[in-house]
Amino acid sequence: MAGGSAGGTTDGGRLPDGGVDCAAAPLDPVLGTLVVAAGANVVGSAPLPAGVAVPGFHQGVLYGIDTTGSLRRLGTFPTLTLGPPLATVVRPVDGGTVSQGGYLVSNGVSLLTGYTTFPEVGAEVVVLQPEDGGAQFINAPGNYTAVGLTDGGAFVVNGKGLGTATGDGLFGLRGLQSAVLASFPDPFAGSGFTALTTSNVLVVGNFRADFTNVVRAVPPAQYGGPLNTGMSFTYSMAMAPIVAEGGNLRDVAAAGDAAYVLRGSFGAKATALERVPVTLSGATAMVGAPTNLVTNPVACTDITGVISDRTTLYLTVTDRLGRRLVAITP
């Protein structure tokens, strides 16, 4: 499977390669030891309430999946508190050893998350209604990431199947109706990352057979019609340029007209967060040169994941000051 938000230690410690004592190194209260590129605006930070494993935005409000598998309302950034359980995101029959998906996404109407059982004898995505606690489960083997399309009220799931649709690639979900949307053009080894720009360019990819990830920009002209009709499409490679690739992709998000690619070796702290412009020229997606938005030169602070509310980027940051969200408008 593709890499996600795994990270190193959460409380610092002495780094043998850099000779830095992270228990004593000075930390900025917001950024820790991270360095943000000139011109980026650090809006602020907020501690993540204890027990929140997966945060995500819905209608401007932050929600979270806690370590017990419950959906909770956290509030409006930067004032976050752990609300009461709203819904259970794991079917009782699947209780036991469950791997919670690292995503919680909104299509403007509902929330979506997913999980797999271990050993993998089952996997589900669950459509959540935070207003009344509704939860509808759909079979989804290999679900790894997903994104909501707020313009059309649909979801796109990156995995190995959804409902009665099977395959390796992208699956469209509108209401409870699912269909194969696209198969990946690269030699496939596992599902990968999924995000959406404000111009509705899908930033999607897969884990390849050579143990690297690739992420491409797919314009709405390619996927919009098939998503609405329940049909599938084949990537036009000329219209779906590569956004990022390599063996060290940790997470991908999109905010505004850019993708954000978190890089770092697994088992170690993230090294950098790249900003990659993704725009539309007519019906074709255009990808610009990547630049480092955040670097981690001292590595006493880790970025364990990236999410967005479509316009603002949020980093999940952890160090000896605790686990928090940091908001950046690049």
Coordinates of C-alpha atoms in Angstrom, one line a residue:
M1 CA 0.0 0.0 0.0
A2 CA 1.1 3.6 -0.4
G3 CA 2.6 5.5 2.4
G4 CA 0.4 7.6 4.7
S5 CA 1.0 9.6 7.9
A6 CA 3.3 7.3 9.8
G7 CA 6.1 9.2 11.5
G8 CA 8.9 8.8 14.0
T9 CA 8.9 9.4 17.7
T10 CA 6.4 12.0 19.0
D11 CA 8.4 13.4 21.9
G12 CA 11.7 14.1 20.4
G13 CA 14.8 12.6 21.9
R14 CA 18.5 12.7 21.0
L15 CA 19.0 12.3 17.2
P16 CA 22.2 10.2 16.6
D17 CA 22.7 11.6 13.1
G18 CA 22.5 15.3 13.9
G19 CA 23.7 15.5 17.5
V20 CA 20.7 17.5 18.5
D21 CA 19.1 17.0 21.9
C22 CA 15.4 17.4 21.0
A23 CA 14.5 17.4 24.7
A24 CA 16.3 20.7 25.1
A25 CA 16.2 22.2 21.6
P26 CA 14.3 25.5 21.4
L27 CA 10.8 25.1 19.8
D28 CA 8.6 27.7 18.3
P29 CA 5.2 27.3 20.0
V30 CA 3.5 26.9 16.5
L31 CA 6.1 25.5 14.2
G32 CA 8.5 23.8 16.6
T33 CA 11.7 23.3 14.5
L34 CA 9.9 23.5 11.1
V35 CA 10.9 26.3 8.7
V36 CA 8.3 27.9 6.4
A37 CA 9.2 29.4 3.1
A38 CA 9.1 33.2 2.7
G39 CA 5.8 34.5 1.7
A40 CA 3.7 31.8 3.3
N41 CA 1.3 33.0 6.0
V42 CA 1.2 30.9 9.2
V43 CA -2.3 31.5 10.4
G44 CA -1.9 29.8 13.8
S45 CA -2.2 26.5 15.6
A46 CA -4.5 24.6 17.8
P47 CA -3.9 21.5 20.1
L48 CA -5.6 18.4 18.8
P49 CA -7.8 17.0 21.6
A50 CA -6.4 13.8 23.1
G51 CA -7.6 10.6 21.4
V52 CA -8.3 12.1 18.0
A53 CA -6.7 9.9 15.4
V54 CA -8.1 11.3 12.1
P55 CA -9.2 14.9 11.6
G56 CA -11.2 16.3 8.7
F57 CA -13.3 19.3 7.7
H58 CA -17.1 19.4 7.0
Q59 CA -19.0 22.6 6.3
G60 CA -16.2 24.6 7.9
V61 CA -16.2 22.6 11.1
L62 CA -13.5 20.2 12.2
Y63 CA -14.5 16.6 13.0
G64 CA -12.4 13.7 14.1
I65 CA -12.3 9.9 14.4
D66 CA -11.1 9.0 17.8
T67 CA -9.1 5.9 18.8
T68 CA -12.2 4.0 19.8
G69 CA -13.7 4.4 16.3
S70 CA -16.2 7.2 17.1
L71 CA -17.0 10.3 15.0
R72 CA -16.8 13.5 17.2
R73 CA -17.2 17.2 16.5
L74 CA -14.1 19.2 17.4
G75 CA -15.4 22.7 16.6
T76 CA -14.1 25.6 14.6
F77 CA -10.3 26.2 14.3
P78 CA -8.5 27.3 16.4
T79 CA -11.0 26.5 19.3
L80 CA -11.1 22.8 19.4
T81 CA -12.7 20.6 22.0
L82 CA -13.7 16.9 22.0
G83 CA -17.4 16.6 21.6
P84 CA -19.6 13.6 22.4
P85 CA -19.6 10.5 20.1
L86 CA -21.9 11.1 17.1
A87 CA -21.6 7.8 15.3
T88 CA -19.6 4.6 15.3
V89 CA -17.5 4.2 12.2
V90 CA -16.8 0.4 12.5
R91 CA -19.6 -2.2 12.2
P92 CA -20.0 -4.3 15.3
V93 CA -19.4 -7.5 13.4
D94 CA -16.0 -6.1 12.4
G95 CA -14.9 -5.3 15.9
G96 CA -11.5 -6.4 17.1
T97 CA -8.4 -5.6 15.3
V98 CA -9.3 -2.9 12.8
S99 CA -7.0 -0.5 10.9
Q100 CA -8.7 2.9 10.7
G101 CA -8.2 4.7 7.4
G102 CA -6.2 7.8 7.6
Y103 CA -8.9 10.0 5.9
L104 CA -12.1 11.8 6.9
V105 CA -13.5 13.7 3.9
S106 CA -16.6 15.7 3.1
N107 CA -18.6 16.2 -0.1
G108 CA -20.5 19.1 1.5
V109 CA -23.4 16.8 2.5
S110 CA -21.9 13.8 4.2
L111 CA -18.6 12.6 5.6
L112 CA -16.7 9.5 4.5
T113 CA -14.1 7.4 6.2
G114 CA -13.0 3.8 5.9
Y115 CA -11.2 0.9 7.6
T116 CA -9.9 -2.6 7.0
T117 CA -9.9 -5.6 9.3
F118 CA -6.7 -7.4 10.3
P119 CA -6.1 -10.0 8.9
E120 CA -7.8 -8.3 5.9
V121 CA -11.0 -10.4 5.7
G122 CA -13.1 -7.3 5.3
A123 CA -13.0 -3.6 4.5
E124 CA -15.6 -0.9 4.5
V125 CA -16.2 2.8 3.8
V126 CA -18.8 4.5 5.9
V127 CA -20.9 7.4 4.8
L128 CA -21.6 9.5 7.9
Q129 CA -24.3 12.1 8.7
P130 CA -22.9 14.1 11.7
E131 CA -26.3 15.9 12.2
D132 CA -28.2 12.7 13.2
G133 CA -25.4 10.1 13.6
G134 CA -26.4 8.2 10.5
A135 CA -23.8 5.6 9.3
Q136 CA -24.1 3.6 6.1
F137 CA -21.4 0.9 5.4
I138 CA -20.3 -0.1 1.9
N139 CA -17.9 -2.9 1.1
A140 CA -14.6 -1.3 -0.1
P141 CA -11.5 -3.7 -0.2
G142 CA -8.2 -1.9 -0.1
N143 CA -9.7 1.5 0.5
Y144 CA -6.7 3.8 1.3
T145 CA -7.8 7.4 0.6
A146 CA -10.8 9.3 -0.7
V147 CA -12.0 12.8 -1.6
G148 CA -15.3 14.5 -1.6
L149 CA -16.6 16.6 -4.6
T150 CA -18.5 19.4 -3.0
D151 CA -19.8 20.6 -6.4
G152 CA -21.5 17.3 -7.2
G153 CA -22.1 15.7 -3.9
A154 CA -20.0 12.6 -4.8
F155 CA -17.0 10.8 -3.4
V156 CA -14.0 9.3 -5.2
V157 CA -12.5 6.3 -3.4
N158 CA -9.0 5.1 -4.2
G159 CA -8.8 1.3 -3.7
K160 CA -9.5 -2.2 -4.9
G161 CA -13.3 -2.2 -5.0
L162 CA -16.5 -0.4 -3.9
G163 CA -19.9 -2.0 -3.4
T164 CA -20.3 -4.5 -6.3
A165 CA -17.7 -2.7 -8.4
T166 CA -14.2 -4.4 -8.5
G167 CA -10.8 -3.6 -9.9
D168 CA -7.7 -1.6 -9.0
G169 CA -8.1 2.2 -9.2
L170 CA -10.7 4.9 -8.6
F171 CA -14.3 4.4 -7.7
G172 CA -17.1 6.9 -7.8
L173 CA -19.8 7.0 -5.1
R174 CA -22.9 9.0 -5.5
G175 CA -25.5 8.4 -2.8
L176 CA -25.0 4.7 -2.3
Q177 CA -24.4 4.0 -6.0
S178 CA -20.9 3.0 -6.8
A179 CA -19.0 2.3 -10.1
V180 CA -15.5 1.9 -11.4
L181 CA -14.3 5.3 -12.4
A182 CA -10.8 4.6 -13.7
S183 CA -8.0 2.0 -13.6
F184 CA -4.4 3.2 -12.9
P185 CA -2.1 3.2 -16.0
D186 CA 1.0 2.4 -14.1
P187 CA 2.2 -1.1 -13.0
F188 CA -0.1 -1.5 -10.0
A189 CA 0.9 -2.7 -6.5
G190 CA -1.4 -0.9 -4.2
S191 CA -3.8 2.1 -3.8
G192 CA -2.5 5.6 -3.3
F193 CA -3.2 9.2 -2.6
T194 CA -6.3 11.3 -3.5
A195 CA -6.9 15.1 -3.3
L196 CA -8.9 17.8 -5.1
T197 CA -8.0 21.3 -6.0
T198 CA -10.4 24.2 -6.0
S199 CA -10.5 24.0 -9.8
N200 CA -11.7 20.4 -9.3
V201 CA -8.5 18.8 -10.6
L202 CA -8.2 15.3 -9.1
V203 CA -4.7 14.7 -7.7
V204 CA -4.6 10.9 -7.6
G205 CA -2.2 8.1 -7.9
N206 CA -1.1 4.6 -6.8
F207 CA 1.7 2.6 -5.3
R208 CA 3.7 1.0 -8.1
A209 CA 5.3 -2.4 -8.5
D210 CA 8.7 -0.8 -8.1
F211 CA 7.8 0.3 -4.5
T212 CA 7.4 4.0 -5.5
N213 CA 4.3 6.2 -5.5
V214 CA 3.1 8.3 -8.4
V215 CA 0.5 11.1 -8.3
R216 CA -1.2 12.6 -11.4
A217 CA -3.4 15.6 -12.1
V218 CA -6.7 14.5 -13.7
P219 CA -8.8 17.4 -15.1
P220 CA -12.6 17.4 -14.7
A221 CA -13.0 17.0 -18.4
Q222 CA -11.7 13.4 -18.0
Y223 CA -13.6 12.2 -15.0
G224 CA -16.7 14.5 -14.7
G225 CA -18.8 12.8 -17.3
P226 CA -18.0 9.2 -16.3
L227 CA -18.6 10.1 -12.6
N228 CA -22.1 11.5 -13.5
T229 CA -23.1 8.6 -15.7
G230 CA -21.5 5.7 -13.7
M231 CA -19.1 4.9 -16.6
S232 CA -15.3 4.5 -16.5
F233 CA -12.6 6.3 -18.4
T234 CA -9.0 5.7 -19.4
Y235 CA -6.3 8.2 -18.4
S236 CA -5.2 10.4 -21.2
M237 CA -1.6 10.6 -20.2
A238 CA -1.0 13.9 -22.0
M239 CA -3.9 15.4 -20.0
A240 CA -2.9 13.8 -16.7
P241 CA 0.6 15.0 -16.0
I242 CA 2.7 13.7 -13.0
V243 CA 2.5 15.9 -9.9
A244 CA 4.9 13.9 -7.8
E245 CA 6.6 10.5 -7.7
G246 CA 9.2 8.6 -5.7
G247 CA 9.7 6.2 -2.8
N248 CA 9.4 8.8 -0.1
L249 CA 5.8 10.2 -0.5
R250 CA 4.2 10.3 2.9
D251 CA 0.9 12.2 2.3
V252 CA -0.8 14.4 -0.3
A253 CA -3.3 17.2 0.1
A254 CA -4.7 20.1 -2.1
A255 CA -5.6 23.6 -1.2
G256 CA -6.4 26.3 -3.7
D257 CA -4.8 25.5 -7.1
A258 CA -1.9 23.5 -5.7
A259 CA -1.0 20.1 -4.4
Y260 CA 1.0 19.6 -1.3
V261 CA 3.3 16.6 -1.1
L262 CA 4.8 15.5 2.2
R263 CA 8.1 13.7 1.8
G264 CA 10.1 11.6 4.2
S265 CA 11.3 8.1 4.8
F266 CA 9.1 5.8 6.8
G267 CA 10.1 5.3 10.3
A268 CA 11.8 8.7 10.4
K269 CA 10.5 12.3 10.6
A270 CA 9.2 14.1 7.5
T271 CA 11.9 16.1 5.7
A272 CA 9.9 18.5 3.6
L273 CA 6.5 19.6 2.3
E274 CA 6.4 20.6 -1.3
R275 CA 4.0 22.9 -3.0
V276 CA 3.2 21.9 -6.6
P277 CA 1.0 24.3 -8.7
V278 CA -1.8 22.5 -10.4
T279 CA -3.9 24.6 -12.8
L280 CA -6.3 24.2 -15.8
S281 CA -5.5 25.3 -19.3
G282 CA -8.8 24.7 -21.1
A283 CA -9.5 21.0 -20.5
T284 CA -5.9 20.1 -19.7
A285 CA -4.3 20.0 -16.3
M286 CA -1.0 21.9 -16.0
V287 CA 1.6 21.1 -13.3
G288 CA 4.2 23.6 -12.3
A289 CA 7.6 23.1 -10.7
P290 CA 7.6 22.0 -7.0
T291 CA 9.0 24.3 -4.3
N292 CA 9.6 23.6 -0.6
L293 CA 6.9 25.2 1.5
V294 CA 8.1 23.7 4.8
T295 CA 11.5 22.1 5.6
N296 CA 12.6 20.3 8.7
P297 CA 16.3 21.0 9.1
V298 CA 16.6 20.1 12.8
A299 CA 13.9 17.4 12.8
C300 CA 12.8 17.7 16.4
T301 CA 9.3 18.3 15.1
D302 CA 7.4 16.0 12.8
I303 CA 4.6 16.5 10.2
T304 CA 2.5 13.4 10.4
G305 CA -0.2 14.4 7.9
V306 CA -1.7 17.1 5.8
I307 CA -5.4 18.0 5.3
S308 CA -7.3 21.1 3.9
D309 CA -10.6 22.8 3.9
R310 CA -10.1 23.4 0.2
T311 CA -8.5 26.9 0.7
T312 CA -6.2 26.6 3.8
L313 CA -3.6 23.9 4.4
Y314 CA -3.4 22.2 7.8
L315 CA -0.4 20.2 9.0
T316 CA -0.7 17.7 11.8
V317 CA 2.4 18.4 13.8
T318 CA 3.9 16.7 16.8
D319 CA 6.9 17.3 19.1
R320 CA 7.5 17.6 22.8
L321 CA 5.0 20.5 22.9
G322 CA 2.2 18.1 21.9
R323 CA 0.2 17.2 18.8
R324 CA -1.5 20.1 17.0
L325 CA -2.9 21.5 13.8
V326 CA -0.9 24.3 12.1
A327 CA -2.8 26.3 9.5
I328 CA -0.9 27.8 6.6
T329 CA -2.1 29.9 3.6
P330 CA 0.7 29.7 1.1

